[in-house]
């Protein structure tokens, strides 16, 4: 399985003989990153915003998932869980859906624009999470401290930060360095993509992987 980051909250996840997934495709005019030129079998949308639901950036006729539910497409199992916008105290809170994407037993969790730390019960309901794609730069999503708190609850093998300030980004977000500090790291070397052969190949201790955005 290979995970590639295109900037903001947009990733492409591929595996031979299985459906490809693009998460949260953005309108480059809204976020500042390079215009998307992607193809996918499945597109997941965490919430309704130009930085997260720009379907015109994805070619083909992908199956679009934009809310809670359980789906199986092309050998990939996806579970959508609503996280924001369902409390009476904050009726105006924007809705967000996180997606647990199961590729041959490797579980990838895309948190979308989650803005609160889930309960222990909510975390346990997800089951094992091997790789988490987590917003760390504030704005509509988690800030660095809350991101670190969620990671300690999920106990994933790998963490890939997203939704933070980059040289290309035009949205006001916090830098990656804040999150790295929360995780007790000073610097992490970046890589173009993450390739995982099996769940058994993942590290036992949680590791942070920083990806370079494609085309930026």
Coordinates of C-alpha atoms in Angstrom, one line a residue, residues 111 115-120 123 132 134-136 142-156 159 179 182-183:
X111 CA -9.7 12.3 10.8
X115 CA -12.1 19.4 16.3
X116 CA -12.5 17.6 19.5
X117 CA -10.9 14.6 21.3
X118 CA -13.1 11.5 21.0
X119 CA -14.1 9.6 24.1
X120 CA -12.5 6.3 25.0
X123 CA -11.9 5.2 20.1
X132 CA -3.6 7.9 11.4
X134 CA -4.3 13.7 11.6
X135 CA -4.9 17.5 11.4
X136 CA -2.4 19.3 13.5
X142 CA -7.3 20.0 15.8
X143 CA -4.4 22.1 17.2
X144 CA -1.1 20.5 18.0
X145 CA -1.9 19.7 21.7
X146 CA -5.3 18.0 20.9
X147 CA -3.7 16.1 18.0
X148 CA -1.1 14.7 20.4
X149 CA -3.9 13.8 22.8
X150 CA -5.9 11.9 20.2
X151 CA -2.7 10.0 19.1
X152 CA -2.1 8.9 22.7
X153 CA -5.7 7.5 22.8
X154 CA -5.5 5.8 19.4
X155 CA -2.0 4.3 19.9
X156 CA -1.4 4.0 16.1
X159 CA 1.2 9.1 12.4
X179 CA 3.0 19.4 16.7
X182 CA 4.1 18.2 21.4
X183 CA 5.2 14.8 20.3

